[in-house]
mmCIF file of C-alpha atoms in Angstrom:
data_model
loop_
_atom_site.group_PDB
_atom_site.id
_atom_site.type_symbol
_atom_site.label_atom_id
_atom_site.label_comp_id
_atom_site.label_asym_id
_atom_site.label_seq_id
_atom_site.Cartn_x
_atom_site.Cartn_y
_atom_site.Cartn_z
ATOM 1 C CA UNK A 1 -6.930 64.186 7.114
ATOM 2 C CA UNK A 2 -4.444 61.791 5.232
ATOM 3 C CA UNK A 3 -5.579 60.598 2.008
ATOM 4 C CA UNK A 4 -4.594 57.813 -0.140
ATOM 5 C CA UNK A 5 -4.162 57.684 -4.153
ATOM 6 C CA UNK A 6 -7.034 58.032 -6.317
ATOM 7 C CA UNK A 7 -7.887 56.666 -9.449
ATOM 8 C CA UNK A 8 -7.626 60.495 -11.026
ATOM 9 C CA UNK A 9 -4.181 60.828 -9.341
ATOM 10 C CA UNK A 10 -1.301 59.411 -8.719
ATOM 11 C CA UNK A 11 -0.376 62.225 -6.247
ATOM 12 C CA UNK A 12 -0.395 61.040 -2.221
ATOM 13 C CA UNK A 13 -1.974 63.994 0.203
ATOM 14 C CA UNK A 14 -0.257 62.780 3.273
ATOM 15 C CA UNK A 15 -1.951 65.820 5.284
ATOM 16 C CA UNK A 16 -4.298 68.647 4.034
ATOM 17 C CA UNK A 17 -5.814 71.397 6.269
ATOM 18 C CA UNK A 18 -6.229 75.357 7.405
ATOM 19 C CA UNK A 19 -3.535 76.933 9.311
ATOM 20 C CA UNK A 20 -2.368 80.452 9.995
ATOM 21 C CA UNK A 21 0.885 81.637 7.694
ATOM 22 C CA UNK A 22 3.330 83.791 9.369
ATOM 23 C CA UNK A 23 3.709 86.053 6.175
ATOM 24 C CA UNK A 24 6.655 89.031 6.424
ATOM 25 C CA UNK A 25 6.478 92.311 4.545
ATOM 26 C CA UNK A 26 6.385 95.797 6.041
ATOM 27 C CA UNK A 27 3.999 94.541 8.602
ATOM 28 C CA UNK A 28 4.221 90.344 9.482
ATOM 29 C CA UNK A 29 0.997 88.792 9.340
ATOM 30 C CA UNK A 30 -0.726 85.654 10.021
ATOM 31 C CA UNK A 31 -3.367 84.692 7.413
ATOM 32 C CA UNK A 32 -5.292 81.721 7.054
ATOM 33 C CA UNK A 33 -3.960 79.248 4.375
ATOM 34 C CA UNK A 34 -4.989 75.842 2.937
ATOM 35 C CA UNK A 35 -1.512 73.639 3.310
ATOM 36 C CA UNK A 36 -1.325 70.332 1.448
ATOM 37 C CA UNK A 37 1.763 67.960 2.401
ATOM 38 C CA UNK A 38 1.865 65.594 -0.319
ATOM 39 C CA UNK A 39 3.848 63.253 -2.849
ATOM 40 C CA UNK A 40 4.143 64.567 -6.215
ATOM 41 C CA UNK A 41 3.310 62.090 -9.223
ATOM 42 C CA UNK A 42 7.367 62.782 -9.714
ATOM 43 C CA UNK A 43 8.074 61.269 -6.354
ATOM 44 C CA UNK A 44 8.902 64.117 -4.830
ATOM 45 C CA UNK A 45 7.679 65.461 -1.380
ATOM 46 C CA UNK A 46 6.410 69.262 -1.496
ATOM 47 C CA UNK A 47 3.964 71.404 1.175
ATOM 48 C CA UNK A 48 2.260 74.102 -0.903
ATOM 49 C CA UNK A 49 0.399 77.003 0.825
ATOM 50 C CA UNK A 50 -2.609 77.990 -0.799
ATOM 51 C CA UNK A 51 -4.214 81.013 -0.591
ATOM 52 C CA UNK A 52 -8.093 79.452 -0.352
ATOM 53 C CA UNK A 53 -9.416 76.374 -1.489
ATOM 54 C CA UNK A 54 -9.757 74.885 -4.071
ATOM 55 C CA UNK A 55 -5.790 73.394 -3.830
ATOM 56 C CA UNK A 56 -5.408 74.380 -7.794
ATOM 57 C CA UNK A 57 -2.024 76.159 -9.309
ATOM 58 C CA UNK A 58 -4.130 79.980 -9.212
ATOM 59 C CA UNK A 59 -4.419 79.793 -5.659
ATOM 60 C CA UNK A 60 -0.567 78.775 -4.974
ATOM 61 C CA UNK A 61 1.003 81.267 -2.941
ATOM 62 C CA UNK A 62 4.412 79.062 -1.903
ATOM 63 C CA UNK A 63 5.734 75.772 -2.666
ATOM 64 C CA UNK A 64 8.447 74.085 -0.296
ATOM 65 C CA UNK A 65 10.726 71.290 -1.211
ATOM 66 C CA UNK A 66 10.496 68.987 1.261
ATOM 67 C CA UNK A 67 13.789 67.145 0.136
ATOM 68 C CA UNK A 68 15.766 70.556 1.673
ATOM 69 C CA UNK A 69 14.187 69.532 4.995
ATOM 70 C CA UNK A 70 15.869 71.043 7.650
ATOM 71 C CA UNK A 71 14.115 69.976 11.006
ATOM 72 C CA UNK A 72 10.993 70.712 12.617
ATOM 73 C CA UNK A 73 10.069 72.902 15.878
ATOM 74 C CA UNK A 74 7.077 73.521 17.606
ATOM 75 C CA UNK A 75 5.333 75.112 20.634
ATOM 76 C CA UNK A 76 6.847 78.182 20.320
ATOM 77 C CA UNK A 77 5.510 81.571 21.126
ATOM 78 C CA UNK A 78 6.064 84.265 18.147
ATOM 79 C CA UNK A 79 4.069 87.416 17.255
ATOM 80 C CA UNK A 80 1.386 86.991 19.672
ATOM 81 C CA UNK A 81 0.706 83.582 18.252
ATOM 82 C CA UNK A 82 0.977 80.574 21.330
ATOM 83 C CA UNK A 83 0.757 77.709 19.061
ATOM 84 C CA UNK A 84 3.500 77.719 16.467
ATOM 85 C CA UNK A 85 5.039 74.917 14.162
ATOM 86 C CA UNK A 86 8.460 75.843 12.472
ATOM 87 C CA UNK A 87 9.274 73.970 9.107
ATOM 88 C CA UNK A 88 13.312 74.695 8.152
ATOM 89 C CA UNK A 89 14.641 73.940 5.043
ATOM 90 C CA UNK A 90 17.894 74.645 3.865
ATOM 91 C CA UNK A 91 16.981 77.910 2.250
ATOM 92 C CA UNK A 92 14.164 79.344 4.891
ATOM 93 C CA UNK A 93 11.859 78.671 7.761
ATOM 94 C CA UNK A 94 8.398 78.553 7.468
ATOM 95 C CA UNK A 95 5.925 79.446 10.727
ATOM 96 C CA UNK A 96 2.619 78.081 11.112
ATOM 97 C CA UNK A 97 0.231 78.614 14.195
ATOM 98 C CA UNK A 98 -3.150 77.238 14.959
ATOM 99 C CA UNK A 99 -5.218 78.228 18.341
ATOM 100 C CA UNK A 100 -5.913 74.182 18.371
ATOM 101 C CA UNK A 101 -3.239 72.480 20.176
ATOM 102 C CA UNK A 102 -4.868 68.709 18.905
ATOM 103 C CA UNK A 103 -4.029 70.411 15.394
ATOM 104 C CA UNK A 104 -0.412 70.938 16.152
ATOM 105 C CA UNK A 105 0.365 67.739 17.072
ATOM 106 C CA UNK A 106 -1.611 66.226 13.646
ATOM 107 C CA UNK A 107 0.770 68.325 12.090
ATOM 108 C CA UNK A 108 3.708 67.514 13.795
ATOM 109 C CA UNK A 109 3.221 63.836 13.646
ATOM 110 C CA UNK A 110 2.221 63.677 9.873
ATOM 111 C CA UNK A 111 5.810 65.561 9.061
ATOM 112 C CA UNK A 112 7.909 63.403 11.482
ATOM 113 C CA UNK A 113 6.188 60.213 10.631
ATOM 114 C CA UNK A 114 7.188 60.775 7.152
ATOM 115 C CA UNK A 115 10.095 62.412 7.562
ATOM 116 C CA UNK A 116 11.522 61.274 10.389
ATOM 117 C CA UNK A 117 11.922 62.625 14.391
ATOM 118 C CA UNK A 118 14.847 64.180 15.300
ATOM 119 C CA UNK A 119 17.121 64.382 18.561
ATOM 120 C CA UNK A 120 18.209 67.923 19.099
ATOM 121 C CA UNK A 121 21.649 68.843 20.925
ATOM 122 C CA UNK A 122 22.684 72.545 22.387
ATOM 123 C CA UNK A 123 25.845 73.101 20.602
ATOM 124 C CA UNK A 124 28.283 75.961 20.173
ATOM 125 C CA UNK A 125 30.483 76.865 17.652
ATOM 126 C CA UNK A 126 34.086 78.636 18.622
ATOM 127 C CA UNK A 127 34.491 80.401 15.436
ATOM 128 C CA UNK A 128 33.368 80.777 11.791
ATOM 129 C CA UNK A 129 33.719 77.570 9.688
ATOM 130 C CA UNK A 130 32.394 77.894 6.162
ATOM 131 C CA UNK A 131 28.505 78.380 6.733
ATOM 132 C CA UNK A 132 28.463 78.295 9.788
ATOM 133 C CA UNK A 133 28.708 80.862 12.316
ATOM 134 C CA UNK A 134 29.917 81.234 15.927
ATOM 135 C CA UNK A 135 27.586 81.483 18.753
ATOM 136 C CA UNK A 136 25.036 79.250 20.363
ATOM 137 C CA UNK A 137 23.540 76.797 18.455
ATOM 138 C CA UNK A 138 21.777 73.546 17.878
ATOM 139 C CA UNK A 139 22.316 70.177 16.306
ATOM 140 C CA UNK A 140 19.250 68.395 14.615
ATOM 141 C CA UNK A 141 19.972 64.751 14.089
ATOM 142 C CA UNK A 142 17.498 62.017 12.299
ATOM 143 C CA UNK A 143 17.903 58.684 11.168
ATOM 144 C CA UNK A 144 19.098 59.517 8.002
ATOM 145 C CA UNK A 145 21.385 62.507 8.623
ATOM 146 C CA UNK A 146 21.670 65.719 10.892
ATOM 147 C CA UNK A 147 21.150 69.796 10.604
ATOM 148 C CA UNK A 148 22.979 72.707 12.276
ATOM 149 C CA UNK A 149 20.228 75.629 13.301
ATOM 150 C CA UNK A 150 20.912 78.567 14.875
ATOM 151 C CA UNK A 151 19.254 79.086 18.335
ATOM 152 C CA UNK A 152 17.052 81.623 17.109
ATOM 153 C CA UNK A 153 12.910 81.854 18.076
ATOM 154 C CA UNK A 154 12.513 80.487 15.094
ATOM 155 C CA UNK A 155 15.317 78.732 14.169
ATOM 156 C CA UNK A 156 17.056 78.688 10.885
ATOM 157 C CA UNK A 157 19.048 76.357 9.004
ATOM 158 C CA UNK A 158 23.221 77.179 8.495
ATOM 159 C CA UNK A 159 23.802 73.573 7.274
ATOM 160 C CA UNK A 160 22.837 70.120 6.136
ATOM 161 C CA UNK A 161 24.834 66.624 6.004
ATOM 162 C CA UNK A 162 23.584 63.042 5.194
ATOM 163 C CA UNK A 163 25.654 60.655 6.972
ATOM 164 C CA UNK A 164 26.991 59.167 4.115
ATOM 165 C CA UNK A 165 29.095 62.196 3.501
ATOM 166 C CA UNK A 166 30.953 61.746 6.654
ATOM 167 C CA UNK A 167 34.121 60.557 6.482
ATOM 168 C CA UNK A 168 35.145 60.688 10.409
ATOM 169 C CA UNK A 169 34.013 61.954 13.287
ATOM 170 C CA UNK A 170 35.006 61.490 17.393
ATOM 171 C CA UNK A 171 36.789 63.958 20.033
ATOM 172 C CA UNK A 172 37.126 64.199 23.370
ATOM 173 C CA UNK A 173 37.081 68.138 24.720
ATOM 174 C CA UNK A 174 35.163 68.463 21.459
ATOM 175 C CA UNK A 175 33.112 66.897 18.426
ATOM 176 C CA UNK A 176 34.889 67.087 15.690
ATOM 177 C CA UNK A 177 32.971 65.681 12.356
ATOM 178 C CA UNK A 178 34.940 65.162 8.589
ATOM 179 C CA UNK A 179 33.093 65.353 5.466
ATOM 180 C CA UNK A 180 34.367 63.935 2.186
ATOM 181 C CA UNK A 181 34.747 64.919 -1.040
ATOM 182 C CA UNK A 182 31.290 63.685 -1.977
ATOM 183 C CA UNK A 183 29.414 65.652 0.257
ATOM 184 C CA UNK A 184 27.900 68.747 -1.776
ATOM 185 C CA UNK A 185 29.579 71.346 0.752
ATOM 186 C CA UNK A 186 32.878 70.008 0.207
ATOM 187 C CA UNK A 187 35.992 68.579 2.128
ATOM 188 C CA UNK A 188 36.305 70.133 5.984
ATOM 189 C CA UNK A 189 36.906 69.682 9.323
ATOM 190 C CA UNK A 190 34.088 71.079 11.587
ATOM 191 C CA UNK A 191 34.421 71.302 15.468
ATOM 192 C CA UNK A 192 31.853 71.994 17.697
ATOM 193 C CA UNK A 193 31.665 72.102 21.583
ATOM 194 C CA UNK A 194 29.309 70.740 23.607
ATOM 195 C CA UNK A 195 28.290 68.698 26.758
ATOM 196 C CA UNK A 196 26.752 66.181 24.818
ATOM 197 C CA UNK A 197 30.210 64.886 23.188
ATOM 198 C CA UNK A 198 30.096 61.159 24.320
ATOM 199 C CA UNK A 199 26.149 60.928 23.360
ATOM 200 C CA UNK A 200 26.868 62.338 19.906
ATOM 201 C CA UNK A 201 29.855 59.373 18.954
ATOM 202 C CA UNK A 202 27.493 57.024 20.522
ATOM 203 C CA UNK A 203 24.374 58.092 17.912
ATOM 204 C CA UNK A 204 27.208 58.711 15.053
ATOM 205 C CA UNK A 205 28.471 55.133 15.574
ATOM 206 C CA UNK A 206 24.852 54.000 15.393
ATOM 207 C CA UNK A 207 24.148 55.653 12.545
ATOM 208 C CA UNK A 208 27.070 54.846 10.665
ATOM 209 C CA UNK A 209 26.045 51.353 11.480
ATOM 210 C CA UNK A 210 22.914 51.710 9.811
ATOM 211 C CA UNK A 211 21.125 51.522 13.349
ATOM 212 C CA UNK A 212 18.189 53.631 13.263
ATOM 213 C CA UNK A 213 18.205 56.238 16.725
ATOM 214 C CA UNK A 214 14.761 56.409 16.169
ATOM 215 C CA UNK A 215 12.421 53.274 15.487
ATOM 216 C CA UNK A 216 9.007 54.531 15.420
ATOM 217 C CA UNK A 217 8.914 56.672 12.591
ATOM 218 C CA UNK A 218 8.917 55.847 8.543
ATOM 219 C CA UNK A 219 12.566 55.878 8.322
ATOM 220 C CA UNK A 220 13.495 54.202 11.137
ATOM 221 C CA UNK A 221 11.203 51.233 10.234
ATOM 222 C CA UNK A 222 12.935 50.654 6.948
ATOM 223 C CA UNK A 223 16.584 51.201 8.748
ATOM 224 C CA UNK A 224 15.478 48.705 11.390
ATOM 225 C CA UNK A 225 15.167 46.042 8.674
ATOM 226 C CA UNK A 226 17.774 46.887 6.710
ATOM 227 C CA UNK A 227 19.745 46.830 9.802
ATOM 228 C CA UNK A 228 18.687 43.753 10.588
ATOM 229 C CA UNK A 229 19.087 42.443 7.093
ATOM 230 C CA UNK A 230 22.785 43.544 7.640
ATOM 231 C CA UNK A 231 23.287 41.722 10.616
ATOM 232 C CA UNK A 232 21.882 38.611 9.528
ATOM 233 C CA UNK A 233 24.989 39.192 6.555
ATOM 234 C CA UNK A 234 27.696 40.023 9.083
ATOM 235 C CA UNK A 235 26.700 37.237 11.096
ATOM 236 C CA UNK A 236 27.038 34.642 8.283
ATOM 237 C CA UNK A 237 30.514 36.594 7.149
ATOM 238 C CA UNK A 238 32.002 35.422 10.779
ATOM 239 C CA UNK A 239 30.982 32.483 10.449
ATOM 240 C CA UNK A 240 32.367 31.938 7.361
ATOM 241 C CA UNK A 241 35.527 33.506 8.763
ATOM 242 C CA UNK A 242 35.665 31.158 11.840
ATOM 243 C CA UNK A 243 35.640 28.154 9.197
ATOM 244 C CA UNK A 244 38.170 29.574 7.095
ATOM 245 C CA UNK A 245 40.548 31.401 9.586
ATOM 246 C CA UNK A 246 40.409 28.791 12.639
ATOM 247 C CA UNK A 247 39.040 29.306 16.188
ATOM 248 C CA UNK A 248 42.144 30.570 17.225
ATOM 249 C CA UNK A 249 42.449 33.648 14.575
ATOM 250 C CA UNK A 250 41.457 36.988 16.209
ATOM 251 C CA UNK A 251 38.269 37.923 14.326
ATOM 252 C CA UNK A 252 38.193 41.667 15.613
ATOM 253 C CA UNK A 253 39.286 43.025 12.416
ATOM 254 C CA UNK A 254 37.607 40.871 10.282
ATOM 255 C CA UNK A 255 34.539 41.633 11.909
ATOM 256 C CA UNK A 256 34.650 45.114 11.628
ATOM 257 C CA UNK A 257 36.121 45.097 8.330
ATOM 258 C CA UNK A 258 33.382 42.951 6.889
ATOM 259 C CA UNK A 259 30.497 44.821 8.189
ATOM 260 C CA UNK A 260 31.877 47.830 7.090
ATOM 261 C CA UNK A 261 31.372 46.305 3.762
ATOM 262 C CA UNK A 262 28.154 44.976 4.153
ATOM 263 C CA UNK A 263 26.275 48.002 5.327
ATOM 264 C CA UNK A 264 28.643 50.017 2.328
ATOM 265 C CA UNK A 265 29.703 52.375 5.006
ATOM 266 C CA UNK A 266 32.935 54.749 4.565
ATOM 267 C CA UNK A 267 32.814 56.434 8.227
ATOM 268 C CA UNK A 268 35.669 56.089 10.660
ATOM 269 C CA UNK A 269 35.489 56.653 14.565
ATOM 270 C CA UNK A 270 37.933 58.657 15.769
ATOM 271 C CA UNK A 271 38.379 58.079 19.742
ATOM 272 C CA UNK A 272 40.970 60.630 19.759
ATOM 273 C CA UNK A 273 40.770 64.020 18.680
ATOM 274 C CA UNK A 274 40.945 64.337 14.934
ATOM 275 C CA UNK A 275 44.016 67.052 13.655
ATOM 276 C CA UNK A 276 43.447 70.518 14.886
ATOM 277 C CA UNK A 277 43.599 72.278 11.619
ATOM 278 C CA UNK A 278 40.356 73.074 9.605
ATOM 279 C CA UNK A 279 41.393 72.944 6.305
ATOM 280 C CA UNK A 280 40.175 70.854 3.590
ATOM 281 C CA UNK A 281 42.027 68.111 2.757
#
């Protein structure tokens, strides 16, 4: 049950309760855990397995950083268990069942609430390119950025991008997407294939227009008014440009130009294929 700050904390329990932990070793079990899904008093989101209650540092068995969050699945069948929630981070993937299917959904809509919901895309990827590796896979995408899995029961993560760190992205047999020197993987030129290639501009262009895909969720409420803050600011920019440039000046440009600004976007579309090679530039 969510929980609220107290006055002997400043730490937020968004969601606290008994599930079963898919634990490897020679033999992988499932053992009942105490999870907590909280806010630090640092800020920072965390889930922490316990082994029993109390929730206190000598019952901590595993601590994951919810700011590597990688995407979410659910309703999966592994190890004889019918019921299973997936939590990816960057680093690993972490299975959860419960014989309760009103449980699993709690769980599932506490995380994406918070975090946010994501669209997921069938992709595959024609050959090796940096981390990631050729073969079927999927493409994760929230509000805020997207995630490359592989289609394994459960899935794991092979990379992570914010959309800021895109510099272009577009194609037409293919999506092709550009990172920038800011991004933390580097400069490169990734191509995927998939059937999906007009749907993914069309949520890319939203998203680089800081146009939540999702509305319903924690992060799409705050992009929905910052969006709409931004569009109150573009519209004020044209008309400022009509008075300045005259009603017969094309305001195309200048329209695109100045919203670019005003959301402090650096993404390009790229209608046409992007260059063939994959090397950084």
């Amino acid at each position: 049950m969510a929980r609220g700050t107290t006055d002997f904390s400043r730490e937020q329990i968004i969601k606290d309760g008994y599930l079963k932990h898919r634990e490897p070793g020679i033999v992988t079990r499932w053992r009942h855990r105490f999870l907590v899904f909280k806010v630090t008093n640092a800020g920072r989101l965390t889930l922490i397995v316990y082994k029993d209650q109390p929730p206190i540092p000598d019952n901590e068995l595993t601590n994951i950083p919810i700011e590597e969050f990688g995407g979410l699945d659910y309703n999966m069948k592994i190890d004889g268990e019918k019921q299973v929630l997936a939590i990816l981070t960057t680093h690993v993937t972490e299975c959860f069942a419960t014989d309760s299917s009103e449980t699993l959904r709690e769980w599932r809509t506490a995380i994406q609430d918070y975090l946010g919901k994501e669209l997921v895309l069938n992709i595959d990827i024609p050959y090796k390119q940096k981390m990631l590796k050729p073969g079927k896979a999927q493409m994760r995408i929230r509000n805020t950025g997207f995630t490359i899995t592989t289609a394994d029961t459960p899935p794991k993560c092979q990379g992570s991008w914010q959309i800021l760190h895109i510099r272009k992205f577009g194609g037409s047999d293919s999506f092709r997407f550009e990172t920038g020197s800011k991004c933390p993987s580097g400069e490169f030129l990734y191509v995927i294939n998939t059937e999906d290639t007009q749907r993914m501009k069309r949520v890319f262009t939203d998203l680089s227009l800081h146009k939540p895909i999702f509305q319903d969720d924690r992060t799409g409420r705050r992009m929905t008014q910052e969006h709409q803050m931004l569009q109150r600011l573009r519209n004020q920019m044209i008309s400022k440009s009509h008075q300045q440039l005259g009603p017969r000046h094309s305001l195309q440009n200048t329209d695109r130009h100045t919203y670019a600004q005003a959301s402090q976007r650096r993404i390009s579309v790229q209608h046409e294929p992007l260059m063939s090679d994959n090397r950084p530039r």
